[in-house]
Short mmCIF file of C-alpha atoms in Angstrom, two decimals:
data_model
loop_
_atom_site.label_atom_id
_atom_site.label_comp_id
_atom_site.label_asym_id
_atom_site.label_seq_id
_atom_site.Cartn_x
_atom_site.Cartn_y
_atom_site.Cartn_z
CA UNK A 1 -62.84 -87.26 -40.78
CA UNK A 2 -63.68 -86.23 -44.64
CA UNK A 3 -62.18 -82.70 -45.51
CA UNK A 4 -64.07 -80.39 -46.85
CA UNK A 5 -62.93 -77.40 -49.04
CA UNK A 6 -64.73 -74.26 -49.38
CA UNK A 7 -63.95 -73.50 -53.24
CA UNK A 8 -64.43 -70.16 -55.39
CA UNK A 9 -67.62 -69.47 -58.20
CA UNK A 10 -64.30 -68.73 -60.00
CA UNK A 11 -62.91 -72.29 -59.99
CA UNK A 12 -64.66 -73.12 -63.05
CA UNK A 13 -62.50 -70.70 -65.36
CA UNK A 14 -60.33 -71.59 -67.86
CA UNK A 15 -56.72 -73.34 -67.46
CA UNK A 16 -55.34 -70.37 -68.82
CA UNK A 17 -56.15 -68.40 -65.48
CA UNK A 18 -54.77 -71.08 -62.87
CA UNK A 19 -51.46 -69.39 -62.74
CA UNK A 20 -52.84 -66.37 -61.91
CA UNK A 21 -55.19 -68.37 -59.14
CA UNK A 22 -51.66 -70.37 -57.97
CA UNK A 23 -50.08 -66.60 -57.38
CA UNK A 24 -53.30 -65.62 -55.56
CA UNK A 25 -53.22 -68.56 -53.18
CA UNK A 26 -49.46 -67.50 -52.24
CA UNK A 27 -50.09 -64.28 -51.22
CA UNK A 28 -53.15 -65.14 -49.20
CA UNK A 29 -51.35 -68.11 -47.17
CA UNK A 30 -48.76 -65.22 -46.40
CA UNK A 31 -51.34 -62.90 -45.79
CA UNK A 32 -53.00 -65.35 -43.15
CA UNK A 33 -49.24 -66.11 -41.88
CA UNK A 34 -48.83 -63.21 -40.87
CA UNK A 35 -52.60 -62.31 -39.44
CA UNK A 36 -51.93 -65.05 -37.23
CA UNK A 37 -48.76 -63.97 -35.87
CA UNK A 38 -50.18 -60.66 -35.41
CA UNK A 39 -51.78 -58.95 -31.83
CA UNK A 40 -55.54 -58.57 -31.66
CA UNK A 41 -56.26 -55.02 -29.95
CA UNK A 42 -55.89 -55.41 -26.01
CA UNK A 43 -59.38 -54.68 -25.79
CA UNK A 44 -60.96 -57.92 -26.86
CA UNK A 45 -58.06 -60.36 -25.72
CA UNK A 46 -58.73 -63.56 -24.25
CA UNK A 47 -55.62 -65.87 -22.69
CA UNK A 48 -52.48 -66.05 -25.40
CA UNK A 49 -53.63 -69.74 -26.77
CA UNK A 50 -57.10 -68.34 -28.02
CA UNK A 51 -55.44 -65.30 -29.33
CA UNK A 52 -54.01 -67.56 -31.71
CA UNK A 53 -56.93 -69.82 -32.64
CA UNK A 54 -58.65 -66.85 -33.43
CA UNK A 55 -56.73 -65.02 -35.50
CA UNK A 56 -56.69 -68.33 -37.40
CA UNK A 57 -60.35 -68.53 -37.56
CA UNK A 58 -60.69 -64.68 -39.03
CA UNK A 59 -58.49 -65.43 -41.64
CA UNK A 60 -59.77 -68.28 -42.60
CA UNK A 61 -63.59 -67.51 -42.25
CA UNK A 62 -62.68 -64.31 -44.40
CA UNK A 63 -61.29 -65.77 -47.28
CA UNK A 64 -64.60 -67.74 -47.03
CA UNK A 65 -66.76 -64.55 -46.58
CA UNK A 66 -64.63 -62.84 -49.89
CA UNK A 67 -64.81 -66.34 -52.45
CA UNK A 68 -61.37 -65.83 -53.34
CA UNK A 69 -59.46 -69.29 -53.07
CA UNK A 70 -60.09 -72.20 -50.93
CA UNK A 71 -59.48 -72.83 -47.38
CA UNK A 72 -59.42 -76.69 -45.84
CA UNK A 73 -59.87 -76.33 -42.13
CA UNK A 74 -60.32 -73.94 -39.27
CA UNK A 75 -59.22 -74.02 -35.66
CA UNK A 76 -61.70 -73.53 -32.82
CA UNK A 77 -61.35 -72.68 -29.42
CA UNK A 78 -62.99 -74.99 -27.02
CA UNK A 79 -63.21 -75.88 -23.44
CA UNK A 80 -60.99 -78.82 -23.94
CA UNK A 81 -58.39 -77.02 -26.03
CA UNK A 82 -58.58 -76.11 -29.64
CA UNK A 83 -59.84 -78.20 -32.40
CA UNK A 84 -59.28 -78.22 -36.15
CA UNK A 85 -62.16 -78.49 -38.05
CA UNK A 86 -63.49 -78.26 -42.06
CA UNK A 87 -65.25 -74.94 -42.54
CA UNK A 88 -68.65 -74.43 -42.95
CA UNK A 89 -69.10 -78.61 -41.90
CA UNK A 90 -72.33 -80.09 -42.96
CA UNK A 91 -74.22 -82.53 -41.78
CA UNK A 92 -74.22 -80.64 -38.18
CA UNK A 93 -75.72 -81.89 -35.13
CA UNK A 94 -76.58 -79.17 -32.23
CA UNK A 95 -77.42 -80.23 -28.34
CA UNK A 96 -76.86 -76.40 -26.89
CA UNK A 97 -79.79 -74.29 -26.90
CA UNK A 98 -77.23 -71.24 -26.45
CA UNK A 99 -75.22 -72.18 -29.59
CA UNK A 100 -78.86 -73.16 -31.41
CA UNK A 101 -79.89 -69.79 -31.11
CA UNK A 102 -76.21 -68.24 -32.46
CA UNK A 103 -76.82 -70.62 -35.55
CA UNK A 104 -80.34 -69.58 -36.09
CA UNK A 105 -79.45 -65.48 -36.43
CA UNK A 106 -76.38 -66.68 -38.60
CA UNK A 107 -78.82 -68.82 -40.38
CA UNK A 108 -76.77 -71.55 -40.28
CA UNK A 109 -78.41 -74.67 -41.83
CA UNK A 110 -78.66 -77.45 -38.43
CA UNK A 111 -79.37 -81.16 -39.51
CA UNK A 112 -80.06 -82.70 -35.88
CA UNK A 113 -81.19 -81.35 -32.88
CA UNK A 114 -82.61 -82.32 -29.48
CA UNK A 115 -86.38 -82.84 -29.32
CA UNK A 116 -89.02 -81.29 -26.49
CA UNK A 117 -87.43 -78.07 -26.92
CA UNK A 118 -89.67 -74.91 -25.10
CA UNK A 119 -88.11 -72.21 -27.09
CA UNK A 120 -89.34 -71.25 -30.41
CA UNK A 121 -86.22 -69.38 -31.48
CA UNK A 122 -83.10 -71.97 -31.97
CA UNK A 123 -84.09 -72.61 -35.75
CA UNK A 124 -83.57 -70.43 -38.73
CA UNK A 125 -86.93 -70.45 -40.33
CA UNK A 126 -84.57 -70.39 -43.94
CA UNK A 127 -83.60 -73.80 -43.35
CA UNK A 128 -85.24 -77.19 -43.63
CA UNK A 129 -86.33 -79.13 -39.97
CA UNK A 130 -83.39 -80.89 -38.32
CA UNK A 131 -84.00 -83.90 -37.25
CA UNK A 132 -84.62 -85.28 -33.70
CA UNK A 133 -81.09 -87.10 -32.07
CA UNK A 134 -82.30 -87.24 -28.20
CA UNK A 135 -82.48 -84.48 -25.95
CA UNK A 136 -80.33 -82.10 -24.06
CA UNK A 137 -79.88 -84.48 -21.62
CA UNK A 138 -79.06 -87.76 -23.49
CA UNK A 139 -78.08 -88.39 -27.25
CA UNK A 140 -80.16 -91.13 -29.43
CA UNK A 141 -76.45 -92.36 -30.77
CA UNK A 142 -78.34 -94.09 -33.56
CA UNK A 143 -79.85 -91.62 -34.89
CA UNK A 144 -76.73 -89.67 -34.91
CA UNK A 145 -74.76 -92.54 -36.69
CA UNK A 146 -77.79 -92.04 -39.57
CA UNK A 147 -76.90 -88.69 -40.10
CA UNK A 148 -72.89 -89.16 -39.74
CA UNK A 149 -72.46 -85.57 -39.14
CA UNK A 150 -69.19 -83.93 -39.64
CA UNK A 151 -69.24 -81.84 -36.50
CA UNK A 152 -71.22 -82.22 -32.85
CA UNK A 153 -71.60 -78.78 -31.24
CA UNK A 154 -72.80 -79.18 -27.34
CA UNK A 155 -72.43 -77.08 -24.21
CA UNK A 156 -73.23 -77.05 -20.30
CA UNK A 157 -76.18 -79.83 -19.98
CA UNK A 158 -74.33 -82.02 -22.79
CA UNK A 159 -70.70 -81.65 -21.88
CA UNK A 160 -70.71 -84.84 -19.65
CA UNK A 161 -71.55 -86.72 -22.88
CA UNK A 162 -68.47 -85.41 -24.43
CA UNK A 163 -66.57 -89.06 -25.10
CA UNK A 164 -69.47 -90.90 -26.40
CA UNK A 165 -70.29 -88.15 -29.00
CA UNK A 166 -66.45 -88.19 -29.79
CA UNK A 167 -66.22 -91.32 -31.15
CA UNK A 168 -69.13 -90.79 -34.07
CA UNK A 169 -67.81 -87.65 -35.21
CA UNK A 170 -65.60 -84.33 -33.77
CA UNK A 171 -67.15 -83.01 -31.05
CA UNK A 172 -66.75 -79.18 -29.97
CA UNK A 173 -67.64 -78.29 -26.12
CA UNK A 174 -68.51 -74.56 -26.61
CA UNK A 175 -69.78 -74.43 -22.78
CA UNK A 176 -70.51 -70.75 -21.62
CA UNK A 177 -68.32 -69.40 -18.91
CA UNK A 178 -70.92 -68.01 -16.84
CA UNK A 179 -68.06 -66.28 -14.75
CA UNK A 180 -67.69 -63.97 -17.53
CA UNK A 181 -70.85 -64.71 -19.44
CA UNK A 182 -70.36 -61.56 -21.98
CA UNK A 183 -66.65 -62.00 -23.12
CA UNK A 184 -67.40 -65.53 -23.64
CA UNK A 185 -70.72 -65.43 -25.23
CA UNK A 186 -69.22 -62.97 -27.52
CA UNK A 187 -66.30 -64.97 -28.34
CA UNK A 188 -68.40 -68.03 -29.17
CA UNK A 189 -70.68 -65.85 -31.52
CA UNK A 190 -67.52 -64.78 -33.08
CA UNK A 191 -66.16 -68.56 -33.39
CA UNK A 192 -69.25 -69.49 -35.20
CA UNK A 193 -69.22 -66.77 -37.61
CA UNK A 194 -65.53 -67.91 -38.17
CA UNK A 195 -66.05 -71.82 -38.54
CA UNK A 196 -69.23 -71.12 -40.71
CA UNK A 197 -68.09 -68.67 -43.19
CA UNK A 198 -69.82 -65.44 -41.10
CA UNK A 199 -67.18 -63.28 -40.02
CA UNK A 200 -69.46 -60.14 -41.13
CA UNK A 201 -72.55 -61.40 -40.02
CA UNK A 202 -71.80 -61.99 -36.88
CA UNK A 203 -69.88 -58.88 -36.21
CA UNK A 204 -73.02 -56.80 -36.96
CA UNK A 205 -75.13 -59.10 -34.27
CA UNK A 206 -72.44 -58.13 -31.61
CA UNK A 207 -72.69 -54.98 -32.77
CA UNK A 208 -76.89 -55.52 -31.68
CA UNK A 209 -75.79 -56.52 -28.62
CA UNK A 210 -73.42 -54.11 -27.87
CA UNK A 211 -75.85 -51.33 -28.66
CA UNK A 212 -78.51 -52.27 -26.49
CA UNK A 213 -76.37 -53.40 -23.57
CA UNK A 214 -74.75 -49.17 -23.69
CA UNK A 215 -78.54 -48.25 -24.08
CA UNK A 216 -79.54 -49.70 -21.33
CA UNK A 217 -76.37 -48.82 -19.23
CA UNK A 218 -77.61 -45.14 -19.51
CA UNK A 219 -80.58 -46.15 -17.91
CA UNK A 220 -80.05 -48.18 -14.74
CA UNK A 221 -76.73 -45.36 -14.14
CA UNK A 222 -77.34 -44.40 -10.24
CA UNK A 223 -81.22 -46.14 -9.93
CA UNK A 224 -80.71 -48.65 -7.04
CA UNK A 225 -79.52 -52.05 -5.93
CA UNK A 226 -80.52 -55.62 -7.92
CA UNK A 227 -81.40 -58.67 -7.03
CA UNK A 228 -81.79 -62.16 -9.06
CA UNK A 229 -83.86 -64.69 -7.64
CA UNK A 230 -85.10 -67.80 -9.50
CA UNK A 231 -88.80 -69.14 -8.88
CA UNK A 232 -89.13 -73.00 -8.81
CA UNK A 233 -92.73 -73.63 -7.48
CA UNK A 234 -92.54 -72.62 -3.95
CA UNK A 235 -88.80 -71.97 -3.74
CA UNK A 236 -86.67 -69.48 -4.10
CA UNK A 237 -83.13 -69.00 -5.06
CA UNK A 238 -80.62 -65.83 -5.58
CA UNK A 239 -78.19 -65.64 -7.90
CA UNK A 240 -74.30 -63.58 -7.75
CA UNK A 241 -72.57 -61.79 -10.41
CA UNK A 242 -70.98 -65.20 -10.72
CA UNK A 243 -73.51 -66.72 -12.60
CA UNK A 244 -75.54 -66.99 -15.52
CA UNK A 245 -77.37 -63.78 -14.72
CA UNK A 246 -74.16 -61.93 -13.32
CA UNK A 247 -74.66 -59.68 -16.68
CA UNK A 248 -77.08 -57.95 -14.74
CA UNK A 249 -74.03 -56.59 -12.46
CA UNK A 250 -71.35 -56.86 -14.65
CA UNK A 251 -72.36 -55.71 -18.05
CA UNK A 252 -75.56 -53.29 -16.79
CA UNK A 253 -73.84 -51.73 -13.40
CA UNK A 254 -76.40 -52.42 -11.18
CA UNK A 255 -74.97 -52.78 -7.95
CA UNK A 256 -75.92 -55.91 -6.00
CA UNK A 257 -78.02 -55.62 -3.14
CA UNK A 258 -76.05 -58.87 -1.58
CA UNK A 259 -73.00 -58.69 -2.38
CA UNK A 260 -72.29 -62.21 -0.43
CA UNK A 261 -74.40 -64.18 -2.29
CA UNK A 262 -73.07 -68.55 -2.32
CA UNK A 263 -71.82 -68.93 -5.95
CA UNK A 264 -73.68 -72.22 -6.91
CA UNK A 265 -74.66 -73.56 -9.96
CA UNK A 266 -78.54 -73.63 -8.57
CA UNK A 267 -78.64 -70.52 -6.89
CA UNK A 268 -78.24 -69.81 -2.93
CA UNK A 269 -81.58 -71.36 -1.52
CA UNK A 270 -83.23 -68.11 0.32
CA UNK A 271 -86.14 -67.09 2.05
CA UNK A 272 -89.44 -64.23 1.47
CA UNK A 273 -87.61 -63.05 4.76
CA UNK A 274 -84.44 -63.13 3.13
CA UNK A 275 -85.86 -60.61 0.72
CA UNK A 276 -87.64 -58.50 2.78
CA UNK A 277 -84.40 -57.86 4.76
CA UNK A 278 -82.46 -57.35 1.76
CA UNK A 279 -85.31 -55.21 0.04
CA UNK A 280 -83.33 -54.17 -3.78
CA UNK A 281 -84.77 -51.64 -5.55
CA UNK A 282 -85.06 -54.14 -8.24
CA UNK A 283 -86.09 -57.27 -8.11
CA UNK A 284 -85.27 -59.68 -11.43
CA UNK A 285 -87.36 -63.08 -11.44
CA UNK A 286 -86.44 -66.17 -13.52
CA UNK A 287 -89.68 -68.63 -13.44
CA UNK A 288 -88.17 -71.69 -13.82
CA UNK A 289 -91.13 -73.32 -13.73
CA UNK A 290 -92.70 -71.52 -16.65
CA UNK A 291 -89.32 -71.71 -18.66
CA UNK A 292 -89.90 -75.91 -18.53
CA UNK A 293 -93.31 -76.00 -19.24
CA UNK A 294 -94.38 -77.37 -15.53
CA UNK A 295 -97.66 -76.72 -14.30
CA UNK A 296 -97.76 -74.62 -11.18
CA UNK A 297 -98.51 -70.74 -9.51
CA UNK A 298 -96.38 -68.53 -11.40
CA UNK A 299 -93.80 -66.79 -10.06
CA UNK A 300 -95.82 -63.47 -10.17
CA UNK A 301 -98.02 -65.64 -7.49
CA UNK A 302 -95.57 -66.85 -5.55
CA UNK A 303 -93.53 -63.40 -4.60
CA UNK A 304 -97.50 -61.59 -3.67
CA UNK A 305 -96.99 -61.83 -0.47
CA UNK A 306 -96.95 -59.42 2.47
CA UNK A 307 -93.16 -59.75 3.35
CA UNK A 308 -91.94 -59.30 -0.60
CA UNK A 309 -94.75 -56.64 -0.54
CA UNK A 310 -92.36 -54.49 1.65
CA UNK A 311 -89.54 -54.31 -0.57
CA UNK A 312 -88.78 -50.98 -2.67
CA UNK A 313 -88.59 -53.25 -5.60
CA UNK A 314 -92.46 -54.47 -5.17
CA UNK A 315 -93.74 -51.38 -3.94
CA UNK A 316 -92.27 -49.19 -6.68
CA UNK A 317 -93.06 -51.77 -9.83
CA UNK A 318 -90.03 -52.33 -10.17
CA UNK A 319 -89.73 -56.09 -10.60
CA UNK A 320 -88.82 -57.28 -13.82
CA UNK A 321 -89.31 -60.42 -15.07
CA UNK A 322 -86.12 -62.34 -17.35
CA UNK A 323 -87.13 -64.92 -20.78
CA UNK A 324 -86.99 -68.38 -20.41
CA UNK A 325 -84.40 -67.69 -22.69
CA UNK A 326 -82.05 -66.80 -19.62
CA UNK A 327 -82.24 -70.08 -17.86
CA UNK A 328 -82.47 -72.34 -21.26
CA UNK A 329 -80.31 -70.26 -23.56
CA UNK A 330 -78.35 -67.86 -22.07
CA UNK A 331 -75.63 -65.70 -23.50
CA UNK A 332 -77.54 -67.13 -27.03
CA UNK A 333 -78.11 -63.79 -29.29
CA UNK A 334 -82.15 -64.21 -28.98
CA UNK A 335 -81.61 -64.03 -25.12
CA UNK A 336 -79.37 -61.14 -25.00
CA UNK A 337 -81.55 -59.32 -26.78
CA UNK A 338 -84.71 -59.88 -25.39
CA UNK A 339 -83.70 -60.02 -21.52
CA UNK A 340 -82.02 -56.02 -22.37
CA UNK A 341 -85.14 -54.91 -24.46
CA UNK A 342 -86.86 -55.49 -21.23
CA UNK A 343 -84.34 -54.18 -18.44
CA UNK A 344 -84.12 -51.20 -20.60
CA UNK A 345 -88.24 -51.06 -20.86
CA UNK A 346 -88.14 -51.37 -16.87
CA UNK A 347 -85.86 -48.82 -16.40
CA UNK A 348 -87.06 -46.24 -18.59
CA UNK A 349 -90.56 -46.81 -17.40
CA UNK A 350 -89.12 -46.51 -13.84
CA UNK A 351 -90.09 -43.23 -11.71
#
């Protein structure tokens, strides 16, 4: 793999000034030492081996951010261990909508994506069109050879195509723990600020997140039991604090209204009687449907019936309906906003 190397405005001074550049480079390779061999507050700590990959990645992504000297390569925490990488590498392919829309509020330039995409926010609108390599499901490996990108970034629906994209080019899995969907979303937002020069940047979208999610946590404090139940045509399906929309339980405090709920990776198939015997206070619908662009009664359709009609949730408004962006995207920044703009909306409508 070429090496790239981030380098200064500065490198174009005079050879009178390299010794003074030489001196600076020592002190900021001991300064990153000993970052890295210092402890991150308790706090934000993830397992000891990504403590370590990350403090690598701050240093490294600040010397970037500050244009002081250069920096080679960065390590990354992935799924399958950690992976040294060039900062800032370019041509980049992209096959995770979640990681898409990181990149897009970090506008970070993306050469190749997936095509048929139903979301309208995984691009930044700065940077030219990628080009199509396949979709989320399957790569077009030509097309990626014509690009010969320097990094592959996938996640969840990708991941099984991990070993075919590693042998054109270094291939990160950044899958989303859904177990723990806001430490790890927020640790991948932070890994891409790192690897792409964006330390700041993406410390003041966290900071976005972080203020809506304590917003909203005022809100739902003491207002009833949740439930999450996805819409697929004429089936229904609820979802734990386990899975992609666990946030709802374990970022917002909203108690479940099942607390024995199947962890599955499609939801535990249920029934309108189901809900009526359950009957949350809230009810929170993903339209999966909708979210994929099938034709079909909309979810709003489907749940108007007499038995969901006896629910506190339906008889008190208080359904609320999630983005596409939470079954396509989720824990992507676009998503987290969005899906807490409207729980908080809900809530502080709520009676």
């Amino acid at each position: 793999m070429p090496t790239n190397t981030f380098c200064s405005s500065r490198s174009t001074a005079s050879s009178f000034k390299r010794p003074l550049l030489t001196a600076m480079m020592t002190v900021l390779v001991a300064s990153i030492g000993l970052t890295a061999c210092s402890s991150p507050d308790s706090s934000d700590s993830e397992v000891n081996d990504t403590k370590v990959e990350n403090n690598t990645a701050d240093a490294a992504s600040n010397v970037a951010n500050n244009d002081a000297v250069s920096v080679a390569t960065i390590e990354v925490g992935t799924v399958k261990g950690p992976v040294s990488l060039a900062i800032n590498p370019s041509p980049l392919v992209v096959y995770d909508m979640t990681l898409m829309q990181d990149l897009a509020a970090l506008d970070v330039a993306v050469d190749g994506m997936p095509s048929g995409l139903h979301l309208d926010n995984l691009h930044s609108k700065t940077q030219p069109e990628p080009k199509s390599v396949g979709t989320v499901f399957e790569p077009d490996l030509e097309a990626l050879n014509a690009i010969q990108p320097q990094a592959i970034l996938v996640g969840s629906r990708m991941a099984e195509k991990y070993d075919a994209l590693s042998s054109i080019a270094p291939t990160l899995d950044m899958t989303i723990d859904t177990a723990n969907i806001y430490e790890s979303s927020k640790q991948r937002l932070h890994d891409l600020g790192a690897l792409f020069g964006k330390s700041d940047q993406a410390a003041k979208l966290q900071g976005n997140i972080d203020g809506l999610i304590d917003e909203t946590k005022v809100l739902t404090k003491d207002k009833g039991k949740g439930l999450v139940v996805m819409v697929n045509s004429n089936k229904l399906s609820a979802y734990g604090d386990k899975s992609r929309y666990g946030f709802i339980h374990t970022v917002l405090d909203i108690p479940m209204a099942d607390d024995q709920i199947a962890d599955a990776r499609h939801g535990q198939p249920v029934s309108f009687e189901y809900l009526q015997k359950t009957n949350p206070d809230w009810l929170f619908v993903v339209d999966r449907s909708a979210a994929i662009g099938e034709d079909g009664a909309g979810a709003k359709a489907v749940l108007d019936n007499p038995l969901v009609a006896q629910t506190n949730a339906w008889s008190k408004n208080q359904v609320v309906y999630l983005s596409p962006d939470s079954y396509l995207a989720f824990g992507g920044y676009y998503q987290w906003m969005q899906d807490l703009t409207t729980i908080k909306d809900a809530f502080a409508s709520a009676k």
